[in-house]
Amino acid sequence: NAGVMQNPRHLVRRRGQEARLRCSPMKGHSHVYWYRQLPEEGLKFMVYLQKENIIDESGMPKERFSAEFPKEGPSILRIQQVVRGDSAAYFCASSGQAEQYFGPGTRLTVT
Amino acid sequence: QQQVKQSPQSLIVQKGGIPIINCAYENTAFDYFPWYQQFPGKGPALLIAIRPDVSEKKEGRFTISFNKSAKQFSLHIMDSQPGDSATYFCAALQGAQKLVFGQGTRLTINP
């Protein structure tokens, strides 16, 4: 049973470009969560999605960030017009019930 | 507002010792308390979890102690090994919602 998959694992973007991060949940899981981890810090919740629905986006910055989980395909976290402060590790987690299982993360570097 | 407080920030223990990491929470609606282990460059891995109707749970060398009245819980690692050196995060969850993480503890087990 494959775990949570994320790609790319590393992403370098120049300021002003767009970043697209993808997450495929574990088989049978219908809940997807995105978290951000800044260097030497804990994980901070960003958004919780189910298929075609955003359930809780209370942790998402109001501008430039968006997320989706379409009926077919992976969940996408999109960051428009990236700035240096967006440099972080972005983790996706999926769950069927309470337990959330994390993917390996995408490390975004903005130059 | 920090809802889960974790201590210590860092901990150094000799091989075979019993490191103890503590967490305290505020929101009494939390009903699931997992611990995650994270190695550098990797995603958090679910280690062990407990619900508030249980005071203690053991899985292998890892034990969670839970004190509902004090709103505190802790992780104990028995017979610690150098391979246990990692960052440990406690977290709390209400329903199928977002995980709220502690700040993390960087654990080093010296040979």
PDB file of N, CA and C in Angstrom, chain A:
ATOM      1  N   ASN A   1       0.862  -1.188   0.000  1.00  0.00           N
ATOM      2  CA  ASN A   1       0.000   0.000   0.000  1.00  0.00           C
ATOM      3  C   ASN A   1       0.894   1.231   0.000  1.00  0.00           C
ATOM      4  N   ALA A   2       0.892   1.960  -1.101  1.00  0.00           N
ATOM      5  CA  ALA A   2       1.756   3.121  -1.213  1.00  0.00           C
ATOM      6  C   ALA A   2       1.324   4.160  -0.208  1.00  0.00           C
ATOM      7  N   GLY A   3       2.320   4.906   0.294  1.00  0.00           N
ATOM      8  CA  GLY A   3       2.034   5.979   1.225  1.00  0.00           C
ATOM      9  C   GLY A   3       1.600   7.231   0.494  1.00  0.00           C
ATOM     10  N   VAL A   4       1.595   8.341   1.227  1.00  0.00           N
ATOM     11  CA  VAL A   4       1.264   9.624   0.635  1.00  0.00           C
ATOM     12  C   VAL A   4       2.410  10.045  -0.280  1.00  0.00           C
ATOM     13  N   MET A   5       2.087  10.452  -1.485  1.00  0.00           N
ATOM     14  CA  MET A   5       3.121  10.841  -2.443  1.00  0.00           C
ATOM     15  C   MET A   5       3.037  12.334  -2.728  1.00  0.00           C
ATOM     16  N   GLN A   6       4.191  12.962  -2.763  1.00  0.00           N
ATOM     17  CA  GLN A   6       4.259  14.381  -3.080  1.00  0.00           C
ATOM     18  C   GLN A   6       5.308  14.610  -4.161  1.00  0.00           C
ATOM     19  N   ASN A   7       5.015  15.518  -5.041  1.00  0.00           N
ATOM     20  CA  ASN A   7       6.034  15.925  -6.009  1.00  0.00           C
ATOM     21  C   ASN A   7       5.795  17.356  -6.450  1.00  0.00           C
ATOM     22  N   PRO A   8       6.891  18.037  -6.812  1.00  0.00           N
ATOM     23  CA  PRO A   8       8.262  17.544  -6.747  1.00  0.00           C
ATOM     24  C   PRO A   8       8.772  17.520  -5.318  1.00  0.00           C
ATOM     25  N   ARG A   9       9.875  16.877  -5.081  1.00  0.00           N
ATOM     26  CA  ARG A   9      10.458  16.853  -3.744  1.00  0.00           C
ATOM     27  C   ARG A   9      11.186  18.163  -3.460  1.00  0.00           C
ATOM     28  N   HIS A  10      11.786  18.729  -4.480  1.00  0.00           N
ATOM     29  CA  HIS A  10      12.462  20.024  -4.353  1.00  0.00           C
ATOM     30  C   HIS A  10      12.011  20.905  -5.502  1.00  0.00           C
ATOM     31  N   LEU A  11      11.797  22.180  -5.179  1.00  0.00           N
ATOM     32  CA  LEU A  11      11.325  23.125  -6.187  1.00  0.00           C
ATOM     33  C   LEU A  11      12.012  24.457  -5.953  1.00  0.00           C
ATOM     34  N   VAL A  12      12.631  24.975  -6.983  1.00  0.00           N
ATOM     35  CA  VAL A  12      13.276  26.283  -6.899  1.00  0.00           C
ATOM     36  C   VAL A  12      12.527  27.228  -7.821  1.00  0.00           C
ATOM     37  N   ARG A  13      12.129  28.359  -7.276  1.00  0.00           N
ATOM     38  CA  ARG A  13      11.416  29.365  -8.053  1.00  0.00           C
ATOM     39  C   ARG A  13      12.027  30.726  -7.786  1.00  0.00           C
ATOM     40  N   ARG A  14      12.000  31.554  -8.804  1.00  0.00           N
ATOM     41  CA  ARG A  14      12.426  32.942  -8.634  1.00  0.00           C
ATOM     42  C   ARG A  14      11.244  33.756  -8.110  1.00  0.00           C
ATOM     43  N   ARG A  15      11.549  34.828  -7.423  1.00  0.00           N
ATOM     44  CA  ARG A  15      10.492  35.711  -6.935  1.00  0.00           C
ATOM     45  C   ARG A  15       9.555  36.109  -8.073  1.00  0.00           C
ATOM     46  N   GLY A  16       8.255  36.036  -7.820  1.00  0.00           N
ATOM     47  CA  GLY A  16       7.263  36.401  -8.821  1.00  0.00           C
ATOM     48  C   GLY A  16       6.736  35.250  -9.643  1.00  0.00           C
ATOM     49  N   GLN A  17       7.408  34.093  -9.593  1.00  0.00           N
ATOM     50  CA  GLN A  17       6.934  32.933 -10.355  1.00  0.00           C
ATOM     51  C   GLN A  17       5.848  32.205  -9.565  1.00  0.00           C
ATOM     52  N   GLU A  18       5.277  31.200 -10.206  1.00  0.00           N
ATOM     53  CA  GLU A  18       4.249  30.391  -9.559  1.00  0.00           C
ATOM     54  C   GLU A  18       4.838  29.045  -9.143  1.00  0.00           C
ATOM     55  N   ALA A  19       4.369  28.532  -8.017  1.00  0.00           N
ATOM     56  CA  ALA A  19       4.769  27.201  -7.559  1.00  0.00           C
ATOM     57  C   ALA A  19       3.523  26.326  -7.465  1.00  0.00           C
ATOM     58  N   ARG A  20       3.643  25.096  -8.002  1.00  0.00           N
ATOM     59  CA  ARG A  20       2.550  24.122  -7.916  1.00  0.00           C
ATOM     60  C   ARG A  20       3.075  22.872  -7.232  1.00  0.00           C
ATOM     61  N   LEU A  21       2.440  22.516  -6.122  1.00  0.00           N
ATOM     62  CA  LEU A  21       2.841  21.362  -5.355  1.00  0.00           C
ATOM     63  C   LEU A  21       1.712  20.336  -5.438  1.00  0.00           C
ATOM     64  N   ARG A  22       2.097  19.074  -5.657  1.00  0.00           N
ATOM     65  CA  ARG A  22       1.082  18.039  -5.847  1.00  0.00           C
ATOM     66  C   ARG A  22       1.143  16.986  -4.749  1.00  0.00           C
ATOM     67  N   CYS A  23      -0.012  16.453  -4.435  1.00  0.00           N
ATOM     68  CA  CYS A  23      -0.118  15.449  -3.374  1.00  0.00           C
ATOM     69  C   CYS A  23      -1.133  14.389  -3.758  1.00  0.00           C
ATOM     70  N   SER A  24      -0.690  13.131  -3.722  1.00  0.00           N
ATOM     71  CA  SER A  24      -1.608  12.007  -3.925  1.00  0.00           C
ATOM     72  C   SER A  24      -1.789  11.300  -2.599  1.00  0.00           C
ATOM     73  N   PRO A  25      -3.004  11.234  -2.076  1.00  0.00           N
ATOM     74  CA  PRO A  25      -3.221  10.621  -0.762  1.00  0.00           C
ATOM     75  C   PRO A  25      -3.055   9.111  -0.821  1.00  0.00           C
ATOM     76  N   MET A  26      -2.991   8.515   0.359  1.00  0.00           N
ATOM     77  CA  MET A  26      -2.953   7.059   0.450  1.00  0.00           C
ATOM     78  C   MET A  26      -4.244   6.492  -0.142  1.00  0.00           C
ATOM     79  N   LYS A  27      -4.133   5.294  -0.672  1.00  0.00           N
ATOM     80  CA  LYS A  27      -5.285   4.634  -1.271  1.00  0.00           C
ATOM     81  C   LYS A  27      -6.385   4.494  -0.223  1.00  0.00           C
ATOM     82  N   GLY A  28      -7.590   4.893  -0.605  1.00  0.00           N
ATOM     83  CA  GLY A  28      -8.731   4.779   0.306  1.00  0.00           C
ATOM     84  C   GLY A  28      -8.949   5.990   1.187  1.00  0.00           C
ATOM     85  N   HIS A  29      -8.004   6.928   1.186  1.00  0.00           N
ATOM     86  CA  HIS A  29      -8.154   8.134   2.001  1.00  0.00           C
ATOM     87  C   HIS A  29      -8.842   9.233   1.201  1.00  0.00           C
ATOM     88  N   SER A  30      -9.806   9.890   1.852  1.00  0.00           N
ATOM     89  CA  SER A  30     -10.539  10.942   1.159  1.00  0.00           C
ATOM     90  C   SER A  30     -10.307  12.325   1.753  1.00  0.00           C
ATOM     91  N   HIS A  31      -9.479  12.389   2.818  1.00  0.00           N
ATOM     92  CA  HIS A  31      -9.201  13.671   3.465  1.00  0.00           C
ATOM     93  C   HIS A  31      -7.744  14.040   3.193  1.00  0.00           C
ATOM     94  N   VAL A  32      -7.538  15.274   2.765  1.00  0.00           N
ATOM     95  CA  VAL A  32      -6.190  15.762   2.492  1.00  0.00           C
ATOM     96  C   VAL A  32      -5.971  17.052   3.270  1.00  0.00           C
ATOM     97  N   TYR A  33      -4.781  17.162   3.866  1.00  0.00           N
ATOM     98  CA  TYR A  33      -4.396  18.336   4.644  1.00  0.00           C
ATOM     99  C   TYR A  33      -3.053  18.838   4.127  1.00  0.00           C
ATOM    100  N   TRP A  34      -2.892  20.136   4.115  1.00  0.00           N
ATOM    101  CA  TRP A  34      -1.592  20.736   3.795  1.00  0.00           C
ATOM    102  C   TRP A  34      -1.071  21.480   5.019  1.00  0.00           C
ATOM    103  N   TYR A  35       0.235  21.285   5.301  1.00  0.00           N
ATOM    104  CA  TYR A  35       0.913  21.956   6.397  1.00  0.00           C
ATOM    105  C   TYR A  35       2.199  22.587   5.866  1.00  0.00           C
ATOM    106  N   ARG A  36       2.624  23.642   6.529  1.00  0.00           N
ATOM    107  CA  ARG A  36       3.888  24.292   6.174  1.00  0.00           C
ATOM    108  C   ARG A  36       4.829  24.241   7.367  1.00  0.00           C
ATOM    109  N   GLN A  37       6.088  23.983   7.080  1.00  0.00           N
ATOM    110  CA  GLN A  37       7.110  23.946   8.133  1.00  0.00           C
ATOM    111  C   GLN A  37       8.246  24.869   7.751  1.00  0.00           C
ATOM    112  N   LEU A  38       8.426  25.904   8.550  1.00  0.00           N
ATOM    113  CA  LEU A  38       9.559  26.791   8.362  1.00  0.00           C
ATOM    114  C   LEU A  38      10.781  26.176   9.043  1.00  0.00           C
ATOM    115  N   PRO A  39      11.991  26.554   8.626  1.00  0.00           N
ATOM    116  CA  PRO A  39      13.199  25.967   9.223  1.00  0.00           C
ATOM    117  C   PRO A  39      13.187  26.056  10.742  1.00  0.00           C
ATOM    118  N   GLU A  40      13.505  24.947  11.381  1.00  0.00           N
ATOM    119  CA  GLU A  40      13.617  24.872  12.840  1.00  0.00           C
ATOM    120  C   GLU A  40      12.300  25.181  13.555  1.00  0.00           C
ATOM    121  N   GLU A  41      11.191  25.001  12.872  1.00  0.00           N
ATOM    122  CA  GLU A  41       9.896  25.255  13.510  1.00  0.00           C
ATOM    123  C   GLU A  41       8.975  24.054  13.357  1.00  0.00           C
ATOM    124  N   GLY A  42       7.860  24.115  14.057  1.00  0.00           N
ATOM    125  CA  GLY A  42       6.855  23.059  13.951  1.00  0.00           C
ATOM    126  C   GLY A  42       6.027  23.225  12.698  1.00  0.00           C
ATOM    127  N   LEU A  43       5.073  22.334  12.548  1.00  0.00           N
ATOM    128  CA  LEU A  43       4.207  22.364  11.370  1.00  0.00           C
ATOM    129  C   LEU A  43       2.965  23.208  11.656  1.00  0.00           C
ATOM    130  N   LYS A  44       2.600  23.992  10.664  1.00  0.00           N
ATOM    131  CA  LYS A  44       1.423  24.849  10.798  1.00  0.00           C
ATOM    132  C   LYS A  44       0.392  24.450   9.739  1.00  0.00           C
ATOM    133  N   PHE A  45      -0.810  24.244  10.191  1.00  0.00           N
ATOM    134  CA  PHE A  45      -1.914  23.873   9.311  1.00  0.00           C
ATOM    135  C   PHE A  45      -2.195  24.974   8.302  1.00  0.00           C
ATOM    136  N   MET A  46      -2.482  24.549   7.066  1.00  0.00           N
ATOM    137  CA  MET A  46      -2.871  25.514   6.036  1.00  0.00           C
ATOM    138  C   MET A  46      -4.318  25.293   5.591  1.00  0.00           C
ATOM    139  N   VAL A  47      -4.610  24.057   5.115  1.00  0.00           N
ATOM    140  CA  VAL A  47      -5.923  23.831   4.511  1.00  0.00           C
ATOM    141  C   VAL A  47      -6.285  22.359   4.609  1.00  0.00           C
ATOM    142  N   TYR A  48      -7.604  22.104   4.695  1.00  0.00           N
ATOM    143  CA  TYR A  48      -8.142  20.744   4.773  1.00  0.00           C
ATOM    144  C   TYR A  48      -9.168  20.600   3.653  1.00  0.00           C
ATOM    145  N   LEU A  49      -8.983  19.548   2.841  1.00  0.00           N
ATOM    146  CA  LEU A  49      -9.872  19.349   1.699  1.00  0.00           C
ATOM    147  C   LEU A  49     -10.398  17.919   1.652  1.00  0.00           C
ATOM    148  N   GLN A  50     -11.585  17.796   1.134  1.00  0.00           N
ATOM    149  CA  GLN A  50     -12.100  16.518   0.675  1.00  0.00           C
ATOM    150  C   GLN A  50     -12.346  16.662  -0.825  1.00  0.00           C
ATOM    151  N   LYS A  51     -12.664  15.569  -1.460  1.00  0.00           N
ATOM    152  CA  LYS A  51     -12.832  15.614  -2.914  1.00  0.00           C
ATOM    153  C   LYS A  51     -13.763  16.758  -3.327  1.00  0.00           C
ATOM    154  N   GLU A  52     -13.227  17.659  -4.119  1.00  0.00           N
ATOM    155  CA  GLU A  52     -13.947  18.789  -4.709  1.00  0.00           C
ATOM    156  C   GLU A  52     -14.446  19.811  -3.677  1.00  0.00           C
ATOM    157  N   ASN A  53     -14.049  19.690  -2.428  1.00  0.00           N
ATOM    158  CA  ASN A  53     -14.503  20.632  -1.405  1.00  0.00           C
ATOM    159  C   ASN A  53     -13.361  21.094  -0.522  1.00  0.00           C
ATOM    160  N   ILE A  54     -13.346  22.374  -0.218  1.00  0.00           N
ATOM    161  CA  ILE A  54     -12.456  22.913   0.803  1.00  0.00           C
ATOM    162  C   ILE A  54     -13.244  22.949   2.101  1.00  0.00           C
ATOM    163  N   ILE A  55     -12.757  22.205   3.110  1.00  0.00           N
ATOM    164  CA  ILE A  55     -13.473  22.102   4.369  1.00  0.00           C
ATOM    165  C   ILE A  55     -13.031  23.204   5.342  1.00  0.00           C
ATOM    166  N   ASP A  56     -11.728  23.456   5.404  1.00  0.00           N
ATOM    167  CA  ASP A  56     -11.199  24.450   6.342  1.00  0.00           C
ATOM    168  C   ASP A  56      -9.954  25.057   5.718  1.00  0.00           C
ATOM    169  N   GLU A  57      -9.985  26.330   5.451  1.00  0.00           N
ATOM    170  CA  GLU A  57      -8.808  27.010   4.898  1.00  0.00           C
ATOM    171  C   GLU A  57      -8.351  28.125   5.835  1.00  0.00           C
ATOM    172  N   SER A  58      -8.590  27.940   7.114  1.00  0.00           N
ATOM    173  CA  SER A  58      -8.290  28.987   8.093  1.00  0.00           C
ATOM    174  C   SER A  58      -6.796  29.285   8.223  1.00  0.00           C
ATOM    175  N   GLY A  59      -5.936  28.361   7.796  1.00  0.00           N
ATOM    176  CA  GLY A  59      -4.505  28.590   7.893  1.00  0.00           C
ATOM    177  C   GLY A  59      -3.862  29.106   6.619  1.00  0.00           C
ATOM    178  N   MET A  60      -4.639  29.321   5.613  1.00  0.00           N
ATOM    179  CA  MET A  60      -4.099  29.777   4.322  1.00  0.00           C
ATOM    180  C   MET A  60      -3.958  31.294   4.317  1.00  0.00           C
ATOM    181  N   PRO A  61      -2.820  31.800   3.862  1.00  0.00           N
ATOM    182  CA  PRO A  61      -2.726  33.243   3.643  1.00  0.00           C
ATOM    183  C   PRO A  61      -3.840  33.696   2.694  1.00  0.00           C
ATOM    184  N   LYS A  62      -4.319  34.900   2.925  1.00  0.00           N
ATOM    185  CA  LYS A  62      -5.495  35.376   2.183  1.00  0.00           C
ATOM    186  C   LYS A  62      -5.195  35.581   0.708  1.00  0.00           C
ATOM    187  N   GLU A  63      -3.958  35.897   0.391  1.00  0.00           N
ATOM    188  CA  GLU A  63      -3.617  36.184  -1.002  1.00  0.00           C
ATOM    189  C   GLU A  63      -2.553  35.214  -1.484  1.00  0.00           C
ATOM    190  N   ARG A  64      -2.567  34.976  -2.758  1.00  0.00           N
ATOM    191  CA  ARG A  64      -1.550  34.227  -3.513  1.00  0.00           C
ATOM    192  C   ARG A  64      -1.621  32.714  -3.328  1.00  0.00           C
ATOM    193  N   PHE A  65      -2.251  32.236  -2.287  1.00  0.00           N
ATOM    194  CA  PHE A  65      -2.294  30.795  -2.021  1.00  0.00           C
ATOM    195  C   PHE A  65      -3.685  30.245  -2.351  1.00  0.00           C
ATOM    196  N   SER A  66      -3.702  29.072  -2.980  1.00  0.00           N
ATOM    197  CA  SER A  66      -4.966  28.387  -3.227  1.00  0.00           C
ATOM    198  C   SER A  66      -4.725  26.889  -3.236  1.00  0.00           C
ATOM    199  N   ALA A  67      -5.775  26.126  -2.990  1.00  0.00           N
ATOM    200  CA  ALA A  67      -5.652  24.672  -2.969  1.00  0.00           C
ATOM    201  C   ALA A  67      -6.902  24.061  -3.580  1.00  0.00           C
ATOM    202  N   GLU A  68      -6.706  22.879  -4.162  1.00  0.00           N
ATOM    203  CA  GLU A  68      -7.833  22.147  -4.714  1.00  0.00           C
ATOM    204  C   GLU A  68      -7.586  20.656  -4.586  1.00  0.00           C
ATOM    205  N   PHE A  69      -8.673  19.900  -4.618  1.00  0.00           N
ATOM    206  CA  PHE A  69      -8.599  18.439  -4.598  1.00  0.00           C
ATOM    207  C   PHE A  69      -9.700  17.978  -5.546  1.00  0.00           C
ATOM    208  N   PRO A  70      -9.363  17.865  -6.827  1.00  0.00           N
ATOM    209  CA  PRO A  70     -10.400  17.565  -7.824  1.00  0.00           C
ATOM    210  C   PRO A  70     -10.894  16.131  -7.717  1.00  0.00           C
ATOM    211  N   LYS A  71     -11.989  15.885  -8.413  1.00  0.00           N
ATOM    212  CA  LYS A  71     -12.577  14.557  -8.410  1.00  0.00           C
ATOM    213  C   LYS A  71     -11.579  13.508  -8.899  1.00  0.00           C
ATOM    214  N   GLU A  72     -10.817  13.861  -9.900  1.00  0.00           N
ATOM    215  CA  GLU A  72      -9.779  12.977 -10.424  1.00  0.00           C
ATOM    216  C   GLU A  72      -8.424  13.661 -10.265  1.00  0.00           C
ATOM    217  N   GLY A  73      -7.424  12.904  -9.867  1.00  0.00           N
ATOM    218  CA  GLY A  73      -6.082  13.455  -9.793  1.00  0.00           C
ATOM    219  C   GLY A  73      -5.687  13.918  -8.411  1.00  0.00           C
ATOM    220  N   PRO A  74      -4.453  14.399  -8.297  1.00  0.00           N
ATOM    221  CA  PRO A  74      -3.923  14.765  -6.988  1.00  0.00           C
ATOM    222  C   PRO A  74      -4.476  16.089  -6.472  1.00  0.00           C
ATOM    223  N   SER A  75      -4.224  16.333  -5.205  1.00  0.00           N
ATOM    224  CA  SER A  75      -4.488  17.656  -4.640  1.00  0.00           C
ATOM    225  C   SER A  75      -3.350  18.587  -5.058  1.00  0.00           C
ATOM    226  N   ILE A  76      -3.678  19.832  -5.304  1.00  0.00           N
ATOM    227  CA  ILE A  76      -2.697  20.822  -5.739  1.00  0.00           C
ATOM    228  C   ILE A  76      -2.708  21.997  -4.762  1.00  0.00           C
ATOM    229  N   LEU A  77      -1.506  22.379  -4.303  1.00  0.00           N
ATOM    230  CA  LEU A  77      -1.328  23.637  -3.574  1.00  0.00           C
ATOM    231  C   LEU A  77      -0.606  24.582  -4.516  1.00  0.00           C
ATOM    232  N   ARG A  78      -1.213  25.717  -4.753  1.00  0.00           N
ATOM    233  CA  ARG A  78      -0.692  26.665  -5.726  1.00  0.00           C
ATOM    234  C   ARG A  78      -0.312  27.960  -5.017  1.00  0.00           C
ATOM    235  N   ILE A  79       0.899  28.425  -5.286  1.00  0.00           N
ATOM    236  CA  ILE A  79       1.373  29.682  -4.719  1.00  0.00           C
ATOM    237  C   ILE A  79       1.737  30.598  -5.884  1.00  0.00           C
ATOM    238  N   GLN A  80       1.018  31.678  -5.999  1.00  0.00           N
ATOM    239  CA  GLN A  80       1.286  32.621  -7.083  1.00  0.00           C
ATOM    240  C   GLN A  80       2.256  33.703  -6.618  1.00  0.00           C
ATOM    241  N   GLN A  81       3.031  34.211  -7.543  1.00  0.00           N
ATOM    242  CA  GLN A  81       3.943  35.337  -7.275  1.00  0.00           C
ATOM    243  C   GLN A  81       4.739  35.112  -5.997  1.00  0.00           C
ATOM    244  N   VAL A  82       5.491  34.031  -5.971  1.00  0.00           N
ATOM    245  CA  VAL A  82       6.204  33.644  -4.756  1.00  0.00           C
ATOM    246  C   VAL A  82       7.164  34.739  -4.305  1.00  0.00           C
ATOM    247  N   VAL A  83       7.315  34.804  -2.975  1.00  0.00           N
ATOM    248  CA  VAL A  83       8.267  35.715  -2.332  1.00  0.00           C
ATOM    249  C   VAL A  83       9.206  34.876  -1.480  1.00  0.00           C
ATOM    250  N   ARG A  84      10.322  35.492  -1.045  1.00  0.00           N
ATOM    251  CA  ARG A  84      11.337  34.734  -0.294  1.00  0.00           C
ATOM    252  C   ARG A  84      10.744  34.104   0.962  1.00  0.00           C
ATOM    253  N   GLY A  85       9.798  34.778   1.579  1.00  0.00           N
ATOM    254  CA  GLY A  85       9.176  34.251   2.793  1.00  0.00           C
ATOM    255  C   GLY A  85       8.361  32.986   2.582  1.00  0.00           C
ATOM    256  N   ASP A  86       8.109  32.612   1.323  1.00  0.00           N
ATOM    257  CA  ASP A  86       7.392  31.365   1.037  1.00  0.00           C
ATOM    258  C   ASP A  86       8.311  30.155   1.091  1.00  0.00           C
ATOM    259  N   SER A  87       9.617  30.390   1.175  1.00  0.00           N
ATOM    260  CA  SER A  87      10.572  29.285   1.243  1.00  0.00           C
ATOM    261  C   SER A  87      10.302  28.477   2.508  1.00  0.00           C
ATOM    262  N   ALA A  88      10.020  27.202   2.336  1.00  0.00           N
ATOM    263  CA  ALA A  88       9.650  26.339   3.453  1.00  0.00           C
ATOM    264  C   ALA A  88       9.490  24.925   2.920  1.00  0.00           C
ATOM    265  N   ALA A  89       9.238  24.000   3.853  1.00  0.00           N
ATOM    266  CA  ALA A  89       8.839  22.648   3.465  1.00  0.00           C
ATOM    267  C   ALA A  89       7.326  22.561   3.571  1.00  0.00           C
ATOM    268  N   TYR A  90       6.708  22.061   2.530  1.00  0.00           N
ATOM    269  CA  TYR A  90       5.249  21.930   2.493  1.00  0.00           C
ATOM    270  C   TYR A  90       4.913  20.439   2.527  1.00  0.00           C
ATOM    271  N   PHE A  91       4.137  20.069   3.534  1.00  0.00           N
ATOM    272  CA  PHE A  91       3.778  18.665   3.707  1.00  0.00           C
ATOM    273  C   PHE A  91       2.293  18.472   3.482  1.00  0.00           C
ATOM    274  N   CYS A  92       2.007  17.373   2.857  1.00  0.00           N
ATOM    275  CA  CYS A  92       0.635  16.942   2.669  1.00  0.00           C
ATOM    276  C   CYS A  92       0.407  15.734   3.573  1.00  0.00           C
ATOM    277  N   ALA A  93      -0.777  15.642   4.144  1.00  0.00           N
ATOM    278  CA  ALA A  93      -1.154  14.473   4.925  1.00  0.00           C
ATOM    279  C   ALA A  93      -2.506  13.986   4.441  1.00  0.00           C
ATOM    280  N   SER A  94      -2.741  12.701   4.606  1.00  0.00           N
ATOM    281  CA  SER A  94      -4.065  12.182   4.271  1.00  0.00           C
ATOM    282  C   SER A  94      -4.571  11.318   5.413  1.00  0.00           C
ATOM    283  N   SER A  95      -5.867  11.193   5.505  1.00  0.00           N
ATOM    284  CA  SER A  95      -6.456  10.361   6.551  1.00  0.00           C
ATOM    285  C   SER A  95      -7.743   9.734   6.050  1.00  0.00           C
ATOM    286  N   GLY A  96      -8.041   8.568   6.688  1.00  0.00           N
ATOM    287  CA  GLY A  96      -9.338   7.962   6.457  1.00  0.00           C
ATOM    288  C   GLY A  96     -10.240   8.269   7.636  1.00  0.00           C
ATOM    289  N   GLN A  97      -9.631   8.252   8.836  1.00  0.00           N
ATOM    290  CA  GLN A  97     -10.363   8.601  10.046  1.00  0.00           C
ATOM    291  C   GLN A  97      -9.532   9.614  10.827  1.00  0.00           C
ATOM    292  N   ALA A  98      -9.026   9.224  12.012  1.00  0.00           N
ATOM    293  CA  ALA A  98      -8.298  10.212  12.825  1.00  0.00           C
ATOM    294  C   ALA A  98      -6.835  10.319  12.424  1.00  0.00           C
ATOM    295  N   GLU A  99      -6.190   9.168  12.159  1.00  0.00           N
ATOM    296  CA  GLU A  99      -4.748   9.196  11.930  1.00  0.00           C
ATOM    297  C   GLU A  99      -4.425   9.922  10.631  1.00  0.00           C
ATOM    298  N   GLN A 100      -3.487  10.855  10.725  1.00  0.00           N
ATOM    299  CA  GLN A 100      -3.017  11.554   9.535  1.00  0.00           C
ATOM    300  C   GLN A 100      -1.611  11.061   9.220  1.00  0.00           C
ATOM    301  N   TYR A 101      -1.417  10.666   7.968  1.00  0.00           N
ATOM    302  CA  TYR A 101      -0.131  10.168   7.498  1.00  0.00           C
ATOM    303  C   TYR A 101       0.454  11.173   6.521  1.00  0.00           C
ATOM    304  N   PHE A 102       1.731  11.472   6.754  1.00  0.00           N
ATOM    305  CA  PHE A 102       2.363  12.540   5.996  1.00  0.00           C
ATOM    306  C   PHE A 102       3.181  11.999   4.828  1.00  0.00           C
ATOM    307  N   GLY A 103       3.260  12.825   3.804  1.00  0.00           N
ATOM    308  CA  GLY A 103       4.153  12.556   2.702  1.00  0.00           C
ATOM    309  C   GLY A 103       5.550  13.076   2.994  1.00  0.00           C
ATOM    310  N   PRO A 104       6.479  12.889   2.045  1.00  0.00           N
ATOM    311  CA  PRO A 104       7.880  13.289   2.262  1.00  0.00           C
ATOM    312  C   PRO A 104       8.103  14.792   2.150  1.00  0.00           C
ATOM    313  N   GLY A 105       7.113  15.532   1.653  1.00  0.00           N
ATOM    314  CA  GLY A 105       7.227  16.979   1.587  1.00  0.00           C
ATOM    315  C   GLY A 105       7.803  17.493   0.282  1.00  0.00           C
ATOM    316  N   THR A 106       7.520  18.746   0.022  1.00  0.00           N
ATOM    317  CA  THR A 106       8.149  19.491  -1.074  1.00  0.00           C
ATOM    318  C   THR A 106       8.886  20.665  -0.449  1.00  0.00           C
ATOM    319  N   ARG A 107      10.181  20.725  -0.725  1.00  0.00           N
ATOM    320  CA  ARG A 107      10.980  21.828  -0.210  1.00  0.00           C
ATOM    321  C   ARG A 107      11.080  22.913  -1.263  1.00  0.00           C
ATOM    322  N   LEU A 108      10.424  24.032  -0.961  1.00  0.00           N
ATOM    323  CA  LEU A 108      10.376  25.156  -1.882  1.00  0.00           C
ATOM    324  C   LEU A 108      11.441  26.171  -1.498  1.00  0.00           C
ATOM    325  N   THR A 109      12.233  26.528  -2.466  1.00  0.00           N
ATOM    326  CA  THR A 109      13.236  27.578  -2.276  1.00  0.00           C
ATOM    327  C   THR A 109      12.933  28.691  -3.264  1.00  0.00           C
ATOM    328  N   VAL A 110      12.793  29.898  -2.745  1.00  0.00           N
ATOM    329  CA  VAL A 110      12.539  31.062  -3.591  1.00  0.00           C
ATOM    330  C   VAL A 110      13.808  31.907  -3.639  1.00  0.00           C
ATOM    331  N   THR A 111      14.312  32.114  -4.845  1.00  0.00           N
ATOM    332  CA  THR A 111      15.571  32.871  -4.986  1.00  0.00           C
ATOM    333  C   THR A 111      15.312  34.290  -5.465  1.00  0.00           C
TER     334      THR A 111
END
